[in-house]
Short mmCIF file of C-alpha atoms in Angstrom, two decimals:
data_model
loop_
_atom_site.label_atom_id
_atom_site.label_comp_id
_atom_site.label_asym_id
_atom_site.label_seq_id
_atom_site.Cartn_x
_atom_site.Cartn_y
_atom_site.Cartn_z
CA UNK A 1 20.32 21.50 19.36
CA UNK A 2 16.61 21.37 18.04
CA UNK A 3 15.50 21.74 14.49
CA UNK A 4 12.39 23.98 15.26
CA UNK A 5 11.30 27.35 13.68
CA UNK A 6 8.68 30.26 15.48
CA UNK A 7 8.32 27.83 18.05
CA UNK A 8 11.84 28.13 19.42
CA UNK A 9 12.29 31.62 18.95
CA UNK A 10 8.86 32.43 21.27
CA UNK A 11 10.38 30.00 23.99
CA UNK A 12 14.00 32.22 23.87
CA UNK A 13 11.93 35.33 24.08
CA UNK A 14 9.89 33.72 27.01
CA UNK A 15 12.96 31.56 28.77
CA UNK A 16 14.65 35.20 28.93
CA UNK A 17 12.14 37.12 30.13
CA UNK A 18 11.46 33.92 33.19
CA UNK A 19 14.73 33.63 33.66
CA UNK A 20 15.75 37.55 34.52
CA UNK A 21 12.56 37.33 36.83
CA UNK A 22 13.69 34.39 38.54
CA UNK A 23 16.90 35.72 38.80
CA UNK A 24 15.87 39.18 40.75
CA UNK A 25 14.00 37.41 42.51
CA UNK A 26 16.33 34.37 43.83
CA UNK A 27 19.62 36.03 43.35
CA UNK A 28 20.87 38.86 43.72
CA UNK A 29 22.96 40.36 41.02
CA UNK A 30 25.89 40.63 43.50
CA UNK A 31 26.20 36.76 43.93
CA UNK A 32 25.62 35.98 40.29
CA UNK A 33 29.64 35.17 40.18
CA UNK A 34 30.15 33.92 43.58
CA UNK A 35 31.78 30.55 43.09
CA UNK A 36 29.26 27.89 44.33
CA UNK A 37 29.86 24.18 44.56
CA UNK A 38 28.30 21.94 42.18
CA UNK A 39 27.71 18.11 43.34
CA UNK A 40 28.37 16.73 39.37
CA UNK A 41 31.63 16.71 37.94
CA UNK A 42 32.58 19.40 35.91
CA UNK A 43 32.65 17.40 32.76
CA UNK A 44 33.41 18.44 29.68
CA UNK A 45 33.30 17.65 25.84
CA UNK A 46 30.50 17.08 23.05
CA UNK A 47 27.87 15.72 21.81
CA UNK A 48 28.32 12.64 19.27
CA UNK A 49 25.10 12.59 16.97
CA UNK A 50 25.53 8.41 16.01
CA UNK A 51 22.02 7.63 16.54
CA UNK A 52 19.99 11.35 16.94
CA UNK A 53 18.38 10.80 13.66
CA UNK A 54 15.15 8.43 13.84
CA UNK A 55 16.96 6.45 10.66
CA UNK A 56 19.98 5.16 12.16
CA UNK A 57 22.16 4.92 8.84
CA UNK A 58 21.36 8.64 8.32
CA UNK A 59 23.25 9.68 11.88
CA UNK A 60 26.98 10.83 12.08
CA UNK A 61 28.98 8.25 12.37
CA UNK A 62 31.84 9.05 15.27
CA UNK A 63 35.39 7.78 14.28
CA UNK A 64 37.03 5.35 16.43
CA UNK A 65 39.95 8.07 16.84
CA UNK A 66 37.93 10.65 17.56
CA UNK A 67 37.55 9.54 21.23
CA UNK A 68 41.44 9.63 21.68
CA UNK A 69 41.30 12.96 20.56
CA UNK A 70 38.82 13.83 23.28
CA UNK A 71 40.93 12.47 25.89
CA UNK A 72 44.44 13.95 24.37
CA UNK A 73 42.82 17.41 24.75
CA UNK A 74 42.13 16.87 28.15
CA UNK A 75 38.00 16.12 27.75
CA UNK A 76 36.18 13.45 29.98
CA UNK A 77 32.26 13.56 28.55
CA UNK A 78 30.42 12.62 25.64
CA UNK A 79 26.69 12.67 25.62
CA UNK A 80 24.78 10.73 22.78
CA UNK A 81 21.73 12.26 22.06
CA UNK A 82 19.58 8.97 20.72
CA UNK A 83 15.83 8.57 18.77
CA UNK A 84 14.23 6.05 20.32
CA UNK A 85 13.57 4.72 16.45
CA UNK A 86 16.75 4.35 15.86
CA UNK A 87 17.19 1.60 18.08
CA UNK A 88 13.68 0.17 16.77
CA UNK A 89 13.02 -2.69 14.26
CA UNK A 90 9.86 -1.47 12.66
CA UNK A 91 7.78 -0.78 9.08
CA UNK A 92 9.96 2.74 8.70
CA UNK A 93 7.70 3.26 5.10
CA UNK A 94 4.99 4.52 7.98
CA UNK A 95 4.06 6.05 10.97
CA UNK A 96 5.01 3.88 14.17
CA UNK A 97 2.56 2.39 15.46
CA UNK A 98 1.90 2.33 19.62
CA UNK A 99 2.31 -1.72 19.32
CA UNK A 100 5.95 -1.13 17.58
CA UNK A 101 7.90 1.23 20.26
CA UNK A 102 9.32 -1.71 21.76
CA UNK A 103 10.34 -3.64 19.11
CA UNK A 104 14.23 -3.30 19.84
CA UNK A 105 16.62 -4.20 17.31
CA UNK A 106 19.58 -5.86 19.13
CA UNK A 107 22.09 -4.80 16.45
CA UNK A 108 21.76 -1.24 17.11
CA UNK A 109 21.54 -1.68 20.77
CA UNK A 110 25.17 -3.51 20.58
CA UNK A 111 26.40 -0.49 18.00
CA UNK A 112 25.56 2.07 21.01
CA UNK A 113 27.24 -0.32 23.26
CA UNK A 114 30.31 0.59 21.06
CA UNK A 115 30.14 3.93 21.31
CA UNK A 116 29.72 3.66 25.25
CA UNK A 117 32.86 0.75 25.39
CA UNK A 118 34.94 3.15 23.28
CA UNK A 119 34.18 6.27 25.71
CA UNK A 120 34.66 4.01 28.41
CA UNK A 121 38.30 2.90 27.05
CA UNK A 122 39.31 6.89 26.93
CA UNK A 123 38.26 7.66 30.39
CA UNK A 124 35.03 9.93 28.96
CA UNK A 125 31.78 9.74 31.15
CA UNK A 126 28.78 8.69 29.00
CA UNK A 127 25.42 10.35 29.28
CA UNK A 128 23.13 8.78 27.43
CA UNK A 129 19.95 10.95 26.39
CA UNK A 130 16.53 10.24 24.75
CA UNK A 131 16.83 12.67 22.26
CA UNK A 132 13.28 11.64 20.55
CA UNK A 133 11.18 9.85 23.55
CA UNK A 134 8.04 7.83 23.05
CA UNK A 135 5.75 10.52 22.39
CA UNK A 136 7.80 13.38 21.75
CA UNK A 137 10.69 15.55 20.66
CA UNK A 138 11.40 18.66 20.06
CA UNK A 139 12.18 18.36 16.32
CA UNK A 140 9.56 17.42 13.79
CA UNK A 141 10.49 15.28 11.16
CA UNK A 142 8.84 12.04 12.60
CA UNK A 143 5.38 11.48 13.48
CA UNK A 144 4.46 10.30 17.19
CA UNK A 145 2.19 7.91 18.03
CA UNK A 146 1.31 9.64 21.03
CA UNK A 147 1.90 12.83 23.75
CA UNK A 148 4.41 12.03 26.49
CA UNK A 149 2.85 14.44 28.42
CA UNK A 150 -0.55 13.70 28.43
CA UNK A 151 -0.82 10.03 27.76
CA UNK A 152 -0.48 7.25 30.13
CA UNK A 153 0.62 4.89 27.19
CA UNK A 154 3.14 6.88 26.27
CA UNK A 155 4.33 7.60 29.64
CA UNK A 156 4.48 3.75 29.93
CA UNK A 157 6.60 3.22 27.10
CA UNK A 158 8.98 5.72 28.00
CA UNK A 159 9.80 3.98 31.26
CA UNK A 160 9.87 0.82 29.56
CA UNK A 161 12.97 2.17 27.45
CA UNK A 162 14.27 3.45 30.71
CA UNK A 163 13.62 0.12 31.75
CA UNK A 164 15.70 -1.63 29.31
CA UNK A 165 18.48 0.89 29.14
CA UNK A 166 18.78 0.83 32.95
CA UNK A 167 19.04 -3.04 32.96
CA UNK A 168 21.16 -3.14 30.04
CA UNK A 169 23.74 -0.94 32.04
CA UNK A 170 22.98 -1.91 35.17
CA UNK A 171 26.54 -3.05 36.64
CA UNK A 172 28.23 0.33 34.96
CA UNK A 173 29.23 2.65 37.88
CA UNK A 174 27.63 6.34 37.38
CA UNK A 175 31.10 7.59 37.77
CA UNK A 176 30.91 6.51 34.08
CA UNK A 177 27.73 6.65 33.11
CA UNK A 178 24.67 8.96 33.85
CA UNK A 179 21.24 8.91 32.24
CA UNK A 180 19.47 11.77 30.68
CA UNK A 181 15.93 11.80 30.95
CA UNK A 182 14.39 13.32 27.76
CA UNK A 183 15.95 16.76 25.34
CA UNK A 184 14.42 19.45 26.40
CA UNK A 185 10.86 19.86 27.15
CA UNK A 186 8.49 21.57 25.68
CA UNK A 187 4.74 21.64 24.62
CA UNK A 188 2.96 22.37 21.43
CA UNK A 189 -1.23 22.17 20.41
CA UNK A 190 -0.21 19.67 17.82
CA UNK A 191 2.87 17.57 19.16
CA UNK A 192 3.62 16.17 15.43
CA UNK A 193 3.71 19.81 14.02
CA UNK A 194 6.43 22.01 14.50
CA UNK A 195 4.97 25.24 13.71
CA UNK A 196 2.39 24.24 16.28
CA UNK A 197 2.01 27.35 19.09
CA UNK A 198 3.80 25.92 22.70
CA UNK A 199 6.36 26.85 25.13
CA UNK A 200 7.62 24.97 28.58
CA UNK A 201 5.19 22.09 30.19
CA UNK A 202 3.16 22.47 32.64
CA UNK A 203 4.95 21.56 35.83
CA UNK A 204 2.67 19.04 37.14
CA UNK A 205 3.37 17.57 33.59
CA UNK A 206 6.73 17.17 33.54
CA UNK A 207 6.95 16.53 37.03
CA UNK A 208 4.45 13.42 36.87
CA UNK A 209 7.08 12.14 33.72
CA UNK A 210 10.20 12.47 35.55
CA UNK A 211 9.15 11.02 38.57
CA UNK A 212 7.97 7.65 36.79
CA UNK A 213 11.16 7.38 34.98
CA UNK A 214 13.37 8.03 37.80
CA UNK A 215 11.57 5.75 39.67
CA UNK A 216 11.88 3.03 36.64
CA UNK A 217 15.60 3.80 37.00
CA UNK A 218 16.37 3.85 40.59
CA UNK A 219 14.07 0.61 41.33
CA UNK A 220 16.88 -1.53 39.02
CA UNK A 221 19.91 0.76 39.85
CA UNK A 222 19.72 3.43 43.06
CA UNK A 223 23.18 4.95 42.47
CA UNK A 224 22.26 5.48 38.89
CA UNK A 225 22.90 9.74 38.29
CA UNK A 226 19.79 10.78 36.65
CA UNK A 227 19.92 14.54 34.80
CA UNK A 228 16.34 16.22 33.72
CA UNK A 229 16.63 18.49 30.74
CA UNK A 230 15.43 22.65 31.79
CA UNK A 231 12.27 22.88 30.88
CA UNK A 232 10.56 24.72 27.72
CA UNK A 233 13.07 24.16 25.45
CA UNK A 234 15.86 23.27 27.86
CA UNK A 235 16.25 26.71 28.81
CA UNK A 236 14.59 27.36 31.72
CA UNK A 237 15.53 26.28 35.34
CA UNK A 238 13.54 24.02 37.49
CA UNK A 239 13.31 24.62 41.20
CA UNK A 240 10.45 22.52 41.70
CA UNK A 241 12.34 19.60 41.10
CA UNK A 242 14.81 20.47 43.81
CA UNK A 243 13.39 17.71 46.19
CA UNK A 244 14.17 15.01 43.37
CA UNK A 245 16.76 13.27 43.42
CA UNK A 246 17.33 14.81 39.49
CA UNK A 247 20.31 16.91 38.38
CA UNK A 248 19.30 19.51 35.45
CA UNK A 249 20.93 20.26 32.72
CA UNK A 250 21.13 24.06 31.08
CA UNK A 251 21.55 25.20 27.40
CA UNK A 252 24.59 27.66 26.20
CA UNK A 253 22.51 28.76 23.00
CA UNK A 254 21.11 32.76 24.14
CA UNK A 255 20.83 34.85 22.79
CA UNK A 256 20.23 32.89 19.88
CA UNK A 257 20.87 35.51 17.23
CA UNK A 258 24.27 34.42 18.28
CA UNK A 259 24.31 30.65 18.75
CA UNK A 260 22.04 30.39 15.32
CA UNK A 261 22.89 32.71 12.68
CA UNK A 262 21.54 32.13 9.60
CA UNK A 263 20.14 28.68 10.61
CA UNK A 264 17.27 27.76 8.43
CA UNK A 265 15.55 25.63 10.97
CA UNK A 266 15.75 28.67 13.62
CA UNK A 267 14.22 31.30 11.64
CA UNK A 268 12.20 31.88 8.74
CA UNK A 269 14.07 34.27 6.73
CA UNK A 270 17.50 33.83 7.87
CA UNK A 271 19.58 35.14 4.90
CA UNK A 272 17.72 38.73 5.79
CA UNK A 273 18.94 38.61 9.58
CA UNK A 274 21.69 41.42 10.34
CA UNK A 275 25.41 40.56 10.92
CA UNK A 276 25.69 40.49 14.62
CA UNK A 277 28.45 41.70 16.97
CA UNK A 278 29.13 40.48 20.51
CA UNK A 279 28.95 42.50 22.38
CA UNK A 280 26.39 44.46 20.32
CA UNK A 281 23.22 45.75 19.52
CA UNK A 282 20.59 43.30 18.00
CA UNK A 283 16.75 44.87 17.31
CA UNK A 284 17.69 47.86 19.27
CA UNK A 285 18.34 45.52 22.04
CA UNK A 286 22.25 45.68 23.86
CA UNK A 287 23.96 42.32 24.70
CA UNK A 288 26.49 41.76 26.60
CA UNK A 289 27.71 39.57 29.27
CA UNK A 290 25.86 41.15 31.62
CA UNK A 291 22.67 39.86 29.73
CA UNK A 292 24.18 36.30 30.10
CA UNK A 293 25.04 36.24 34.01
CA UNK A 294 20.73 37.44 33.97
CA UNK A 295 20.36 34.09 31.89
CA UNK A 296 21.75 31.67 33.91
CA UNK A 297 21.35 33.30 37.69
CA UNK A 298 18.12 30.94 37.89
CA UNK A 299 20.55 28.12 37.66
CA UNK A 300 23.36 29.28 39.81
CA UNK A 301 20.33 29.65 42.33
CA UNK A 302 19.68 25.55 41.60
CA UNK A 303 23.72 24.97 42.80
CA UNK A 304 22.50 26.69 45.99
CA UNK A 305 19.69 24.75 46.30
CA UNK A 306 22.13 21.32 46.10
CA UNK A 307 21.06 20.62 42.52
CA UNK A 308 23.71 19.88 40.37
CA UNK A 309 23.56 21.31 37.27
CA UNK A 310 25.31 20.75 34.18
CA UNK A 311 25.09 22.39 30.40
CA UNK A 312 24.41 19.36 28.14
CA UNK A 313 24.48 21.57 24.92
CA UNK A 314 25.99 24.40 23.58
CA UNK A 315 27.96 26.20 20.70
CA UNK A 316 27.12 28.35 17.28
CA UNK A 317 26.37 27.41 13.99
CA UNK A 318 28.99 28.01 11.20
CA UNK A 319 27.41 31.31 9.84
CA UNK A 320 28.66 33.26 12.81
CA UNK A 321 31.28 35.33 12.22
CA UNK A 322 34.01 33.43 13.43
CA UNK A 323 35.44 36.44 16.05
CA UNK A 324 32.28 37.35 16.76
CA UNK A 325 31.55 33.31 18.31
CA UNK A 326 34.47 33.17 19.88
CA UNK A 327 33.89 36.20 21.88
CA UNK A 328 30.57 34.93 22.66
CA UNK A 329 31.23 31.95 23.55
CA UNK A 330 34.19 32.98 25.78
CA UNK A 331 31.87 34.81 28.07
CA UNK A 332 29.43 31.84 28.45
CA UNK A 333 32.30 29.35 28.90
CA UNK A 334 33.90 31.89 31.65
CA UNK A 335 30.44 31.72 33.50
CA UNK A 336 29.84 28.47 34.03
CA UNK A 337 33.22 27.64 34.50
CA UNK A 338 33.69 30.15 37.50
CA UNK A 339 30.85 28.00 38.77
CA UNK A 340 32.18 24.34 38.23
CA UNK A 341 29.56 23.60 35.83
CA UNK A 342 30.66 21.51 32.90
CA UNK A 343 29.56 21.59 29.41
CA UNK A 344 28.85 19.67 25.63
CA UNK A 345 29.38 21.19 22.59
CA UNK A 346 26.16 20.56 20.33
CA UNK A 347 29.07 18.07 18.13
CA UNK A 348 32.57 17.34 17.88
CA UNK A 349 32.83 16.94 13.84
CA UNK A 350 29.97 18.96 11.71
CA UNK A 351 28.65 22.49 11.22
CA UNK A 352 29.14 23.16 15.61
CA UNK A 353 31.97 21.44 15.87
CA UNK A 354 35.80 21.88 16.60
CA UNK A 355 36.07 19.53 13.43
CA UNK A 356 34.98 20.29 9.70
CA UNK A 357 32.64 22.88 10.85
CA UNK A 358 32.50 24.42 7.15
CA UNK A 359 33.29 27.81 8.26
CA UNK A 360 34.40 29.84 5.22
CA UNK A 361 35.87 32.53 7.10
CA UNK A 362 39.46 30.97 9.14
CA UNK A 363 41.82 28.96 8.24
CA UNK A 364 41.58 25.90 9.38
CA UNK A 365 44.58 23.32 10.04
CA UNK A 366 44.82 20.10 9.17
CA UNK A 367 44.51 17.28 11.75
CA UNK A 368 45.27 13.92 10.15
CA UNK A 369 42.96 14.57 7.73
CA UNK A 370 40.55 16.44 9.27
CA UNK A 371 39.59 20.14 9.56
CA UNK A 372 40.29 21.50 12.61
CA UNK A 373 39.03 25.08 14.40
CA UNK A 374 42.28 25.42 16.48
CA UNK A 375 40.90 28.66 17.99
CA UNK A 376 37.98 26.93 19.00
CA UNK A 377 39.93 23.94 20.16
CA UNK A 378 42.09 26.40 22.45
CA UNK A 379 39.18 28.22 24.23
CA UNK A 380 37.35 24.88 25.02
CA UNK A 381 40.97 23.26 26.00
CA UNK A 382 41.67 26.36 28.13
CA UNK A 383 38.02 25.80 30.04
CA UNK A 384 38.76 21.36 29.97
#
């Protein structure tokens, strides 16, 4: 889940429009819910958000019992979204400097070796995911030294942290943990400014990046399972990579008048945006599930291609009406479960989660403490 404005909205507009052209033209509309076999596991659970802020106090600490309660309910994955500062002993009163992005602070490194141990101990598959990579992210917030995409230094540094993470986990079987190249791609005209005009990276771009890090990664560990984010955004499918030896991962956030109601880093005026209905008219535009099958057909085309695919990322912010998510999300969880393709929801405790979500609008019951959606729990549990 990216904390972008315009930006993201023009990629939606433009990931929707590629991806119902892809789809006529790769799939037919027949096929779009033939069962097709995926090589990755269907794995499924959330997102823990430990270390996706830059300042690593400032990230969401993950309870040692929340893990157990991923496995009781019958999940097996947890991805960790990471900034690459977070793991960085540097001057954080300014800008990083190219000289500091390898700087690692061994006391954070052993905190996300936690995390990973405790996943480990609950039988949950780890895929760990440069959230914020040397020389970019999707969010703002944190000023880069330099573009991942265009720069060779940067490109360098990024495969040195592939480097280290690849060593540092280097006798862990990929049955338990799989690496996640870099959260979803996508260009701007000013890489530090997030109202910056972009959309998806040129191909030869992204291609150039991937292929350095997964050759970083396979040179120390050739089993490792290596996943590359869709591109603009995360949104869009990537057949050119289909001779990689990459695995892509999808989003479960369109439309996002659904997914991101009312989110303040999403759009500009959100307390003026209509209540919306699923299915429904939105801007004198129908949804339905119909519109979603369009979405992903581009990526049920990858699973015939031998790609495996996987949705890192999904869920709705807490301003959705509550009925109105669940019937949303039912369809997309139907879809890519008829498909074997697993899922993350965006968090497990916090405003996407099945925990403490701040919803004012159900009741939620009380789980040792904590606040928990136990409709929400039941459709995810019903697809785990």
């Amino acid at each position: 889940m990216s904390q972008i404005l315009n930006p993201r909205r023009d990629f939606l507009k433009k990931a929707t429009t590629a991806s119902v052209a892809l789809s006529l033209n790769q799939t037919s509309f027949s096929t779009i819910t033939k069962k097709k076999k995926n090589k990755l596991p269907k794995w499924r659970g959330f997102n823990l958000l430990d270390f996706f802020n830059p300042v690593p106090e400032n990230g969401r600490k993950t309870k040692p019992e929340y893990f157990k309660y991923m496995s009781d309910w019958g999940f097996d994955f947890v991805r960790i979204p990471i900034s690459y500062p977070s793991y960085l002993d540097f001057d954080r009163s300014k800008p990083i400097r190219p000289d500091e992005v390898m700087q690692f602070d061994n006391k954070i490194l052993d905190e996300i070796d936690q995390i990973i141990d405790h996943s480990h101990n609950q039988n949950l598959h780890v895929s760990l995911n440069l959230h914020r990579a040397p020389g970019f992210c999707i969010n703002a917030g944190f000023k880069e030294p330099y573009n991942l995409w265009e720069d060779e230094e940067a490109l360098d540094a990024f495969c040195a942290h592939w480097e280290m993470w690849s060593k540092r986990y280097k006798n862990i079987s990929s049955k338990k943990l799989s690496f996640d190249l870099v959260n979803e791609p996508y260009k701007r005209l000013d890489p530090n400014d997030q109202h910056s005009p972009g959309g998806p990276v040129p191909i030869n771009e992204y291609r150039k990046v991937a292929e350095a890090a997964l050759k970083t990664i396979k040179g120390i560990n050739k089993k490792r399972l290596v996943i590359a984010d869709g591109n603009g955004g995360g949104g869009i499918a990537i057949p050119e990579f289909a001779d990689l030896d990459l695995n892509q991962s999808c989003r479960g956030y369109f439309p996002m008048h659904i997914s991101h109601h009312k989110a303040s880093w999403a759009f500009k005026d959100p307390e003026s945006l209509p209540t919306p209905s699923w299915p429904g008219l939105h801007n004198d535009r129908y949804f339905g599930k119909e519109d979603l099958e369009k979405h992903y057909a581009p990526w049920l085309a990858l699973l015939d291609q031998g790609v495996g695919v996987h949705c890192g990322e999904l869920g709705c912010y807490n301003k959705t009406p509550h009925e109105v998510f669940l019937a949303w999300f039912g369809d997309i969880l139907e879809i890519l479960d008829d498909n074997e393709i697993g899922f993350g929801l965006w968090e497990f405790s916090g405003t996407f989660g099945v925990l403490n979500s701040g919803r004012t609008d159900i009741a939620y019951e009380d789980w040792y403490g904590e606040k928990l959606d136990r409709k929400l729990l039941n459709l995810l549990m019903k697809n785990a």
